[in-house]
Amino acid sequence: MFLINYLLPISKENPNDAVIKSHQLMIKSGMIHKVGSGVYSWLPIGLRVLHKVIDIIRFEMNNIGCLEVSTPSMQPFELWKKSGRHSDNGDLSAETLVAVDRHGNKLIYSPTAEEVFTELFGDCIKSYKNLPIVLYQISTKFRDEIRPRFGLMRGREFLMKDAYSFDIDQKNSLKNYENILKAYLKIFKQCELSAIPVLAPTGSIGGDYSHEFHIVSDTGESTIYYDSSVINDIENQNISLENLNSYYICEEEKHKYNNKKPINIKGELIETKSIEVGHIFHLGTKYSKSMNVKVQGYNGELFYPSMGCYGIGVSRLICAIIECYNDERGIIWPKKLAPFKVIIININNNCEKCDQVSTKIYYELNNMGFEPLYDNTDDSIGKKFARADLIGIPVQIVISTKNIKEDKIELKFRQKIESIFLEQENIINYIKFVLN
Amino acid sequence: MFLINYLLPISKENPNDAVIKSHQLMIKSGMIHKVGSGVYSWLPIGLRVLHKVIDIIRFEMNNIGCLEVSTPSMQPFELWKKSGRHSDNGDLSAETLVAVDRHGNKLIYSPTAEEVFTELFGDCIKSYKNLPIVLYQISTKFRDEIRPRFGLMRGREFLMKDAYSFDIDQKNSLKNYENILKAYLKIFKQCELSAIPVLAPTGSIGGDYSHEFHIVSDTGESTIYYDSSVINDIENQNISLENLNSYYICEEEKHKYNNKKPINIKGELIETKSIEVGHIFHLGTKYSKSMNVKVQGYNGELFYPSMGCYGIGVSRLICAIIECYNDERGIIWPKKLAPFKVIIININNNCEKCDQVSTKIYYELNNMGFEPLYDNTDDSIGKKFARADLIGIPVQIVISTKNIKEDKIELKFRQKIESIFLEQENIINYIKFVLN
C-alpha cells in the first residue's frame, strides 16, 4: 500500500474522553473513528488488525471441529419469552437495545444468542447421532452500557465470537467445555497474550459452571488473585479442568469470601488488575429445557441436550493487546498482528534514486506477501519516523540519498533502539529471515 | 468435511412461504434458517458460499484501490438530521428501524451510510492531495419492508457492500463512477452472471446520475428493456459510460415515458423480468454540502468534494445466482462459488475397503485445497445422490464395493447426465484437471 493513497488519520492529541492507553492509541494511530457514544468505525489500518485476529479465532475454532454460522443481529422478542430470560412484563435488562418494527413487533439487538442458537439447533438436529456439535459466529453485538468508556474496551456496539455446544449428557458436555477452554488459550497465545482462566459466577446467562479469561494489565477493571505457578502450565498448553482446579485462582469477590486466605499455593500469590477478554459457561440443560428442545437418543427416547456457551470479545481483545504492547511512542504490534509487517520510509521523497530503490523493494516484499506500506508522502522526516512508531510497524526500512550513495540501507526495528545497516542486495533476504 | 459431523439440515418439502426457486432451494438445501419475518440465519453451507462471494467483491474493490472500513450498524439519529434526509418532525422512512437507548437518544439501524461516511471523510481528510478516495464496507443492513418475501431476495436484515467515493470535482467523480461500474461488471461476471447496467431514477438517496445492475431472470420483480447487442460489450468488458449510453436500455417507467418506442436499436429489443443486484449513484455535492464537509484545494481554497455511492446486495446476489443456476433436482453451483467443490459419496458405508478408499481420496483432495465433503452417513443410496444434487456440488465421486472390486471409481458431474468411470490411480489427476 502506498501511504499517499491510504486513509491513515493519525493525530498527536489525546482525545478528551480517552483515559486508557489503548483508547488513546487506537484513536491517535487512526485505527478507529468515533461515531457516537460507545460506537466506533474501524478505519483501514484497524480493520486489517481486526481481520487478522478474526482469522486466528476462526482457525482455532474450525480446528476443533466447530461450525461457523451467522445469525441475525435483530432477534424477535418472542424467542426471549420462550427461554424465560424475559417476559411480557418488560423485565428486559437495561442494557438490552429494543426496536419496534412497523407492525408493532419488538426486536432485540442481540447481546448474546442462546435463544436463537437453541431454536436453530432444535429445528435442525433430531438425533443423538449428530452430537456433539458446536456452532459459532463472529458478529456484531450491542449492549447499552450506562456509561460507555475506554473506547472499544467498554463500547456499546462491538464484535464478539460466540459459540454454543450441544452434547448428549453432562459428561460429554464438560469435555467439550474443556476442549474449548484449551482452544481459547491457544487463541490468546497466538495473540501473544497469557490469559488466565478464572472460575466465575454465572450471572444472567445462568448454568452451573463458568470461567472468565483474564489478561494481566494495570488498566484492567477487574482484580484477580492467582498462584504464579499456573502460568507455567498455561504457557505449555498443559491445562485440563482438573489441573486448573488444583490452582488457587479467583476474582475479588471469591477471594473475600475465602477471607483472603488462599490455599495450596505452589508458587507465589499474585494480586493484579486484569482485563476480561473471554467468558465460557457450562449451561447444562437450562436452555434446552426452558425452550423445550429435545433430541432422540440411542433407544428412541427423547432427551434434553446439555449445552455450553463461549464468548470472546473480539474488539476488546484488540484493546487488551494494545494495553500489553505499547510504549511512549505508540503501539508495538506483535509481528503476526501488525496491520503492515514492514514500512518503507523514503526520507528524501524528491530524490529519484530513492524512489526507485523504495519502489523496487516495495514490490519485491509485496509479491512475497510481506504486506509492506510505502511512506511516499511529503511529510518531514520527524513526522515519518513518529508515524511509523505510533502505528507500530515491526520492521522499518529507511531509504535516504546519503545511504543510497554508500549502497547502504538502514533497518530499524520497532522494539529495538539501534538500527542496523545492510547492503541493498542483502535487504530482502534479511527481511525474509526476520519476518518468517 | 465429514458429513456426519456437519450441520446440513436438508428437507424435501417446500416451505409454505417460499414461492420462488432461490428461496425454496436455500431452505431445502440447508443454506439458511428462518428466525423471524424477513430475518434469517446463514447455516454452514450457506455461509461458505457467502464468504466466497464476499472474497470476490473484496478482491475487485481492493483491486481498483478502494479501502475497506467498517462503520457501526446503529447510527445516531443526529447524523441524519445533519444531512437533512430526516428531521425532528419524524419524517423517517417507514422502512427505517429506530431504537431508543437508555438515555433517550434515537439510534437508526443503517439502511445505507452516506451520513456516517461523509462525516468520517470530513473528520479524516483535509486536503485535495488525499483525493480521490473510495471507502467501502461489507456489513449488515436493515430495511423494515412492509411485506418481507422471497427469502433473502427481499428480507429485512441483509448483507450489503456499500462504497462511497470522494473527488475534487464532477469530472473526476464521474471517472470514479465509471471505474466502479466496470469493477461491478467484473464482480458479477466472476459470479457467472451477466449484469445489465440500467439508467435509473435516483430516489431518496438523491444525486444526479444512477445505474441499477439487473440480472435477467423470470422470477425478477423488475421489467427491463434492452438492446441485445449490449451483451457483447458487457461480456468483453468493453463498457464505458459513453458506449453504455449509446444503447437503448431502460426500466419500465422510462420505456413507457418513451411511448414504448426504442431508438437506435442495433440488435434486438429484449423485454425481460430481472433482479436488481446493485445500484450506483453519482451524488455530486449533495451530501458534502448538506453536511458542510469541505477540503482544501491546490490554492488553499475550500471546496465541497464530489461524491458517489455504490451498493451491491450481497445476500440478494446469492439468491440471483441460484435463480440462474438450478434444475428440478436442486442448485447447480458454478465451480468458483460451490460450498464444496467435490463430494465423495460412499454408497456402501459398511464396506471397510470403500471407507479406506474414500478416506484416502478425501485427504488427498483436502490437502490440495479442493474442499471435499465426505458423505459417510448411513443414509440410503437414493438419499445420498439426491442430497448431493440438491446442494449442487459440481463433482461427485461415487465409491461402491462393486466398482472397487473392478478397480473403478465413478465420477458424476452435477451439470451432466452421464457418469464416467476411472481407475483409482487416475482419479486425483482427473479431478485436478476438471477443477482447475
mmCIF file of N, CA and C in Angstrom, chain B residues 269-364:
data_model
loop_
_atom_site.group_PDB
_atom_site.id
_atom_site.type_symbol
_atom_site.label_atom_id
_atom_site.label_comp_id
_atom_site.label_asym_id
_atom_site.label_seq_id
_atom_site.Cartn_x
_atom_site.Cartn_y
_atom_site.Cartn_z
ATOM 1 N N LEU B 269 -34.593 -5.780 -29.614
ATOM 2 C CA LEU B 269 -35.081 -5.243 -28.347
ATOM 3 C C LEU B 269 -35.581 -6.399 -27.491
ATOM 4 N N ILE B 270 -34.992 -6.546 -26.318
ATOM 5 C CA ILE B 270 -35.407 -7.615 -25.407
ATOM 6 C C ILE B 270 -36.237 -7.011 -24.278
ATOM 7 N N GLU B 271 -37.365 -7.637 -23.976
ATOM 8 C CA GLU B 271 -38.137 -7.281 -22.796
ATOM 9 C C GLU B 271 -38.055 -8.450 -21.839
ATOM 10 N N THR B 272 -37.671 -8.205 -20.604
ATOM 11 C CA THR B 272 -37.498 -9.325 -19.678
ATOM 12 C C THR B 272 -37.725 -8.912 -18.231
ATOM 13 N N LYS B 273 -38.084 -9.880 -17.421
ATOM 14 C CA LYS B 273 -38.085 -9.713 -15.967
ATOM 15 C C LYS B 273 -36.639 -9.752 -15.492
ATOM 16 N N SER B 274 -36.351 -9.076 -14.395
ATOM 17 C CA SER B 274 -34.958 -9.049 -13.935
ATOM 18 C C SER B 274 -34.878 -8.805 -12.431
ATOM 19 N N ILE B 275 -33.712 -9.148 -11.893
ATOM 20 C CA ILE B 275 -33.436 -8.954 -10.459
ATOM 21 C C ILE B 275 -32.388 -7.865 -10.326
ATOM 22 N N GLU B 276 -32.680 -6.863 -9.512
ATOM 23 C CA GLU B 276 -31.703 -5.796 -9.285
ATOM 24 C C GLU B 276 -30.737 -6.254 -8.190
ATOM 25 N N VAL B 277 -29.447 -6.301 -8.520
ATOM 26 C CA VAL B 277 -28.459 -6.771 -7.529
ATOM 27 C C VAL B 277 -27.479 -5.680 -7.101
ATOM 28 N N GLY B 278 -27.518 -4.548 -7.806
ATOM 29 C CA GLY B 278 -26.610 -3.462 -7.429
ATOM 30 C C GLY B 278 -27.186 -2.140 -7.871
ATOM 31 N N HIS B 279 -26.716 -1.073 -7.232
ATOM 32 C CA HIS B 279 -27.230 0.252 -7.570
ATOM 33 C C HIS B 279 -26.125 1.256 -7.264
ATOM 34 N N ILE B 280 -25.770 2.081 -8.252
ATOM 35 C CA ILE B 280 -24.746 3.103 -8.018
ATOM 36 C C ILE B 280 -25.337 4.481 -8.299
ATOM 37 N N PHE B 281 -24.872 5.463 -7.537
ATOM 38 C CA PHE B 281 -25.400 6.827 -7.632
ATOM 39 C C PHE B 281 -24.249 7.812 -7.767
ATOM 40 N N HIS B 282 -24.339 8.706 -8.740
ATOM 41 C CA HIS B 282 -23.440 9.848 -8.718
ATOM 42 C C HIS B 282 -24.120 10.948 -7.922
ATOM 43 N N LEU B 283 -23.555 11.260 -6.754
ATOM 44 C CA LEU B 283 -24.242 12.155 -5.815
ATOM 45 C C LEU B 283 -23.893 13.619 -6.023
ATOM 46 N N GLY B 284 -22.729 13.871 -6.676
ATOM 47 C CA GLY B 284 -22.272 15.253 -6.760
ATOM 48 C C GLY B 284 -21.984 15.779 -5.355
ATOM 49 N N THR B 285 -22.365 17.026 -5.079
ATOM 50 C CA THR B 285 -22.030 17.626 -3.775
ATOM 51 C C THR B 285 -23.224 17.614 -2.813
ATOM 52 N N LYS B 286 -24.251 16.828 -3.139
ATOM 53 C CA LYS B 286 -25.462 16.794 -2.294
ATOM 54 C C LYS B 286 -25.143 16.617 -0.799
ATOM 55 N N TYR B 287 -24.363 15.577 -0.472
ATOM 56 C CA TYR B 287 -24.107 15.305 0.950
ATOM 57 C C TYR B 287 -22.982 16.164 1.515
ATOM 58 N N SER B 288 -21.929 16.425 0.712
ATOM 59 C CA SER B 288 -20.841 17.256 1.242
ATOM 60 C C SER B 288 -21.370 18.657 1.560
ATOM 61 N N LYS B 289 -22.286 19.152 0.738
ATOM 62 C CA LYS B 289 -22.870 20.469 1.014
ATOM 63 C C LYS B 289 -23.800 20.425 2.222
ATOM 64 N N SER B 290 -24.735 19.467 2.234
ATOM 65 C CA SER B 290 -25.729 19.471 3.316
ATOM 66 C C SER B 290 -25.052 19.210 4.664
ATOM 67 N N MET B 291 -23.940 18.453 4.664
ATOM 68 C CA MET B 291 -23.256 18.194 5.928
ATOM 69 C C MET B 291 -22.054 19.112 6.114
ATOM 70 N N ASN B 292 -21.905 20.054 5.202
ATOM 71 C CA ASN B 292 -20.851 21.066 5.257
ATOM 72 C C ASN B 292 -19.458 20.468 5.450
ATOM 73 N N VAL B 293 -19.114 19.552 4.578
ATOM 74 C CA VAL B 293 -17.795 18.914 4.620
ATOM 75 C C VAL B 293 -16.959 19.459 3.468
ATOM 76 N N LYS B 294 -15.873 20.185 3.816
ATOM 77 C CA LYS B 294 -15.026 20.803 2.802
ATOM 78 C C LYS B 294 -13.594 20.314 2.905
ATOM 79 N N VAL B 295 -12.890 20.446 1.787
ATOM 80 C CA VAL B 295 -11.490 20.034 1.707
ATOM 81 C C VAL B 295 -10.709 21.210 1.127
ATOM 82 N N GLN B 296 -9.421 21.297 1.509
ATOM 83 C CA GLN B 296 -8.599 22.390 1.000
ATOM 84 C C GLN B 296 -8.043 22.055 -0.387
ATOM 85 N N GLY B 297 -8.204 22.997 -1.334
ATOM 86 C CA GLY B 297 -7.739 22.783 -2.691
ATOM 87 C C GLY B 297 -6.299 23.226 -2.909
ATOM 88 N N TYR B 298 -5.853 23.131 -4.147
ATOM 89 C CA TYR B 298 -4.470 23.415 -4.541
ATOM 90 C C TYR B 298 -4.021 24.815 -4.137
ATOM 91 N N ASN B 299 -4.925 25.773 -4.245
ATOM 92 C CA ASN B 299 -4.567 27.150 -3.911
ATOM 93 C C ASN B 299 -5.027 27.567 -2.519
ATOM 94 N N GLY B 300 -5.346 26.598 -1.692
ATOM 95 C CA GLY B 300 -5.739 26.914 -0.329
ATOM 96 C C GLY B 300 -7.233 27.133 -0.155
ATOM 97 N N GLU B 301 -7.953 27.273 -1.259
ATOM 98 C CA GLU B 301 -9.396 27.490 -1.156
ATOM 99 C C GLU B 301 -10.105 26.227 -0.655
ATOM 100 N N LEU B 302 -11.246 26.403 -0.003
ATOM 101 C CA LEU B 302 -12.018 25.245 0.463
ATOM 102 C C LEU B 302 -13.070 24.875 -0.580
ATOM 103 N N PHE B 303 -13.256 23.585 -0.792
ATOM 104 C CA PHE B 303 -14.297 23.178 -1.741
ATOM 105 C C PHE B 303 -15.050 21.945 -1.238
ATOM 106 N N TYR B 304 -16.266 21.760 -1.781
ATOM 107 C CA TYR B 304 -17.066 20.581 -1.445
ATOM 108 C C TYR B 304 -16.678 19.435 -2.370
ATOM 109 N N PRO B 305 -16.212 18.301 -1.831
ATOM 110 C CA PRO B 305 -15.868 17.180 -2.714
ATOM 111 C C PRO B 305 -17.111 16.620 -3.413
ATOM 112 N N SER B 306 -16.894 16.084 -4.605
ATOM 113 C CA SER B 306 -17.965 15.464 -5.377
ATOM 114 C C SER B 306 -17.986 13.973 -5.035
ATOM 115 N N MET B 307 -19.169 13.463 -4.780
ATOM 116 C CA MET B 307 -19.283 12.106 -4.237
ATOM 117 C C MET B 307 -20.076 11.146 -5.136
ATOM 118 N N GLY B 308 -19.877 9.875 -4.878
ATOM 119 C CA GLY B 308 -20.719 8.842 -5.455
ATOM 120 C C GLY B 308 -20.967 7.789 -4.389
ATOM 121 N N CYS B 309 -22.046 7.016 -4.501
ATOM 122 C CA CYS B 309 -22.225 5.882 -3.592
ATOM 123 C C CYS B 309 -22.660 4.667 -4.399
ATOM 124 N N TYR B 310 -22.281 3.496 -3.917
ATOM 125 C CA TYR B 310 -22.276 2.285 -4.734
ATOM 126 C C TYR B 310 -22.656 1.082 -3.887
ATOM 127 N N GLY B 311 -23.766 0.435 -4.208
ATOM 128 C CA GLY B 311 -24.210 -0.691 -3.388
ATOM 129 C C GLY B 311 -24.341 -1.997 -4.154
ATOM 130 N N ILE B 312 -23.989 -3.087 -3.488
ATOM 131 C CA ILE B 312 -24.309 -4.426 -4.001
ATOM 132 C C ILE B 312 -25.061 -5.156 -2.891
ATOM 133 N N GLY B 313 -26.205 -5.700 -3.208
ATOM 134 C CA GLY B 313 -26.936 -6.524 -2.239
ATOM 135 C C GLY B 313 -26.322 -7.908 -2.227
ATOM 136 N N VAL B 314 -25.468 -8.166 -1.237
ATOM 137 C CA VAL B 314 -24.676 -9.400 -1.256
ATOM 138 C C VAL B 314 -25.574 -10.624 -1.059
ATOM 139 N N SER B 315 -26.474 -10.552 -0.072
ATOM 140 C CA SER B 315 -27.388 -11.689 0.146
ATOM 141 C C SER B 315 -28.226 -11.916 -1.112
ATOM 142 N N ARG B 316 -28.752 -10.825 -1.664
ATOM 143 C CA ARG B 316 -29.609 -10.965 -2.838
ATOM 144 C C ARG B 316 -28.847 -11.495 -4.050
ATOM 145 N N LEU B 317 -27.567 -11.130 -4.143
ATOM 146 C CA LEU B 317 -26.737 -11.630 -5.240
ATOM 147 C C LEU B 317 -26.711 -13.162 -5.231
ATOM 148 N N ILE B 318 -26.610 -13.734 -4.040
ATOM 149 C CA ILE B 318 -26.601 -15.202 -3.928
ATOM 150 C C ILE B 318 -27.945 -15.776 -4.384
ATOM 151 N N CYS B 319 -29.046 -15.103 -3.995
ATOM 152 C CA CYS B 319 -30.366 -15.544 -4.486
ATOM 153 C C CYS B 319 -30.397 -15.517 -6.018
ATOM 154 N N ALA B 320 -29.867 -14.431 -6.607
ATOM 155 C CA ALA B 320 -29.895 -14.282 -8.064
ATOM 156 C C ALA B 320 -29.086 -15.393 -8.745
ATOM 157 N N ILE B 321 -27.948 -15.745 -8.150
ATOM 158 C CA ILE B 321 -27.131 -16.816 -8.726
ATOM 159 C C ILE B 321 -27.932 -18.121 -8.742
ATOM 160 N N ILE B 322 -28.607 -18.389 -7.633
ATOM 161 C CA ILE B 322 -29.402 -19.632 -7.556
ATOM 162 C C ILE B 322 -30.568 -19.597 -8.552
ATOM 163 N N GLU B 323 -31.195 -18.430 -8.710
ATOM 164 C CA GLU B 323 -32.276 -18.330 -9.710
ATOM 165 C C GLU B 323 -31.760 -18.711 -11.105
ATOM 166 N N CYS B 324 -30.511 -18.363 -11.378
ATOM 167 C CA CYS B 324 -29.933 -18.648 -12.704
ATOM 168 C C CYS B 324 -29.368 -20.060 -12.818
ATOM 169 N N TYR B 325 -28.985 -20.654 -11.706
ATOM 170 C CA TYR B 325 -28.326 -21.957 -11.755
ATOM 171 C C TYR B 325 -29.067 -22.991 -10.910
ATOM 172 N N ASN B 326 -30.124 -23.563 -11.470
ATOM 173 C CA ASN B 326 -30.825 -24.636 -10.769
ATOM 174 C C ASN B 326 -31.569 -25.494 -11.788
ATOM 175 N N ASP B 327 -31.946 -26.691 -11.362
ATOM 176 C CA ASP B 327 -32.853 -27.508 -12.170
ATOM 177 C C ASP B 327 -33.827 -28.195 -11.219
ATOM 178 N N GLU B 328 -34.574 -29.174 -11.696
ATOM 179 C CA GLU B 328 -35.603 -29.779 -10.850
ATOM 180 C C GLU B 328 -34.983 -30.546 -9.672
ATOM 181 N N ARG B 329 -33.682 -30.851 -9.754
ATOM 182 C CA ARG B 329 -33.054 -31.600 -8.664
ATOM 183 C C ARG B 329 -32.423 -30.703 -7.588
ATOM 184 N N GLY B 330 -32.209 -29.443 -7.932
ATOM 185 C CA GLY B 330 -31.618 -28.559 -6.923
ATOM 186 C C GLY B 330 -30.741 -27.473 -7.529
ATOM 187 N N ILE B 331 -29.777 -27.018 -6.716
ATOM 188 C CA ILE B 331 -28.870 -25.958 -7.146
ATOM 189 C C ILE B 331 -27.753 -26.555 -8.010
ATOM 190 N N ILE B 332 -27.273 -25.776 -8.972
ATOM 191 C CA ILE B 332 -26.105 -26.192 -9.774
ATOM 192 C C ILE B 332 -25.039 -25.126 -9.582
ATOM 193 N N TRP B 333 -24.203 -25.266 -8.543
ATOM 194 C CA TRP B 333 -23.238 -24.199 -8.253
ATOM 195 C C TRP B 333 -22.168 -24.089 -9.323
ATOM 196 N N PRO B 334 -21.885 -22.865 -9.799
ATOM 197 C CA PRO B 334 -20.655 -22.664 -10.567
ATOM 198 C C PRO B 334 -19.464 -23.076 -9.684
ATOM 199 N N LYS B 335 -18.437 -23.643 -10.318
ATOM 200 C CA LYS B 335 -17.306 -24.193 -9.550
ATOM 201 C C LYS B 335 -16.755 -23.224 -8.513
ATOM 202 N N LYS B 336 -16.609 -21.953 -8.933
ATOM 203 C CA LYS B 336 -15.945 -20.978 -8.075
ATOM 204 C C LYS B 336 -16.743 -20.667 -6.804
ATOM 205 N N LEU B 337 -18.061 -20.896 -6.843
ATOM 206 C CA LEU B 337 -18.913 -20.498 -5.722
ATOM 207 C C LEU B 337 -19.423 -21.673 -4.892
ATOM 208 N N ALA B 338 -19.172 -22.887 -5.372
ATOM 209 C CA ALA B 338 -19.714 -24.066 -4.692
ATOM 210 C C ALA B 338 -19.218 -24.131 -3.248
ATOM 211 N N PRO B 339 -20.104 -24.475 -2.312
ATOM 212 C CA PRO B 339 -19.688 -24.560 -0.901
ATOM 213 C C PRO B 339 -18.606 -25.624 -0.718
ATOM 214 N N PHE B 340 -18.761 -26.735 -1.440
ATOM 215 C CA PHE B 340 -17.692 -27.734 -1.551
ATOM 216 C C PHE B 340 -17.547 -28.030 -3.030
ATOM 217 N N LYS B 341 -16.331 -28.141 -3.505
ATOM 218 C CA LYS B 341 -16.137 -28.340 -4.942
ATOM 219 C C LYS B 341 -16.400 -29.787 -5.343
ATOM 220 N N VAL B 342 -16.200 -30.707 -4.401
ATOM 221 C CA VAL B 342 -16.330 -32.124 -4.729
ATOM 222 C C VAL B 342 -16.886 -32.880 -3.528
ATOM 223 N N ILE B 343 -17.765 -33.847 -3.810
ATOM 224 C CA ILE B 343 -18.306 -34.685 -2.727
ATOM 225 C C ILE B 343 -17.931 -36.137 -2.994
ATOM 226 N N ILE B 344 -17.517 -36.819 -1.945
ATOM 227 C CA ILE B 344 -17.223 -38.247 -2.056
ATOM 228 C C ILE B 344 -18.407 -38.987 -1.453
ATOM 229 N N ILE B 345 -19.091 -39.744 -2.295
ATOM 230 C CA ILE B 345 -20.281 -40.467 -1.830
ATOM 231 C C ILE B 345 -19.948 -41.944 -1.706
ATOM 232 N N ASN B 346 -19.837 -42.386 -0.478
ATOM 233 C CA ASN B 346 -19.571 -43.798 -0.211
ATOM 234 C C ASN B 346 -20.929 -44.488 -0.094
ATOM 235 N N ILE B 347 -21.311 -45.261 -1.132
ATOM 236 C CA ILE B 347 -22.671 -45.823 -1.097
ATOM 237 C C ILE B 347 -22.748 -47.149 -0.351
ATOM 238 N N ASN B 348 -21.582 -47.729 -0.021
ATOM 239 C CA ASN B 348 -21.597 -48.931 0.828
ATOM 240 C C ASN B 348 -20.859 -48.613 2.114
ATOM 241 N N ASN B 349 -21.563 -47.908 2.972
ATOM 242 C CA ASN B 349 -20.922 -47.316 4.130
ATOM 243 C C ASN B 349 -20.361 -48.351 5.097
ATOM 244 N N ASN B 350 -20.847 -49.605 5.010
ATOM 245 C CA ASN B 350 -20.353 -50.625 5.921
ATOM 246 C C ASN B 350 -19.162 -51.405 5.350
ATOM 247 N N CYS B 351 -18.798 -51.079 4.125
ATOM 248 C CA CYS B 351 -17.673 -51.771 3.485
ATOM 249 C C CYS B 351 -16.363 -51.082 3.880
ATOM 250 N N GLU B 352 -15.509 -51.860 4.550
ATOM 251 C CA GLU B 352 -14.273 -51.291 5.069
ATOM 252 C C GLU B 352 -13.375 -50.751 3.958
ATOM 253 N N LYS B 353 -13.304 -51.525 2.882
ATOM 254 C CA LYS B 353 -12.464 -51.143 1.741
ATOM 255 C C LYS B 353 -12.947 -49.814 1.134
ATOM 256 N N CYS B 354 -14.298 -49.684 1.019
ATOM 257 C CA CYS B 354 -14.860 -48.436 0.478
ATOM 258 C C CYS B 354 -14.491 -47.251 1.346
ATOM 259 N N ASP B 355 -14.569 -47.457 2.659
ATOM 260 C CA ASP B 355 -14.243 -46.363 3.565
ATOM 261 C C ASP B 355 -12.766 -45.987 3.458
ATOM 262 N N GLN B 356 -11.918 -47.014 3.322
ATOM 263 C CA GLN B 356 -10.474 -46.763 3.151
ATOM 264 C C GLN B 356 -10.199 -45.904 1.916
ATOM 265 N N VAL B 357 -10.781 -46.345 0.799
ATOM 266 C CA VAL B 357 -10.556 -45.626 -0.464
ATOM 267 C C VAL B 357 -11.114 -44.211 -0.376
ATOM 268 N N SER B 358 -12.340 -44.081 0.157
ATOM 269 C CA SER B 358 -12.974 -42.766 0.277
ATOM 270 C C SER B 358 -12.111 -41.832 1.119
ATOM 271 N N THR B 359 -11.672 -42.349 2.262
ATOM 272 C CA THR B 359 -10.907 -41.518 3.185
ATOM 273 C C THR B 359 -9.591 -41.088 2.556
ATOM 274 N N LYS B 360 -8.949 -42.019 1.841
ATOM 275 C CA LYS B 360 -7.678 -41.696 1.180
ATOM 276 C C LYS B 360 -7.881 -40.571 0.157
ATOM 277 N N ILE B 361 -8.906 -40.726 -0.680
ATOM 278 C CA ILE B 361 -9.200 -39.689 -1.686
ATOM 279 C C ILE B 361 -9.543 -38.371 -0.991
ATOM 280 N N TYR B 362 -10.335 -38.473 0.092
ATOM 281 C CA TYR B 362 -10.725 -37.269 0.833
ATOM 282 C C TYR B 362 -9.491 -36.482 1.270
ATOM 283 N N TYR B 363 -8.561 -37.144 1.919
ATOM 284 C CA TYR B 363 -7.414 -36.405 2.451
ATOM 285 C C TYR B 363 -6.507 -35.864 1.353
ATOM 286 N N GLU B 364 -6.382 -36.653 0.269
ATOM 287 C CA GLU B 364 -5.568 -36.139 -0.846
ATOM 288 C C GLU B 364 -6.170 -34.852 -1.413
#
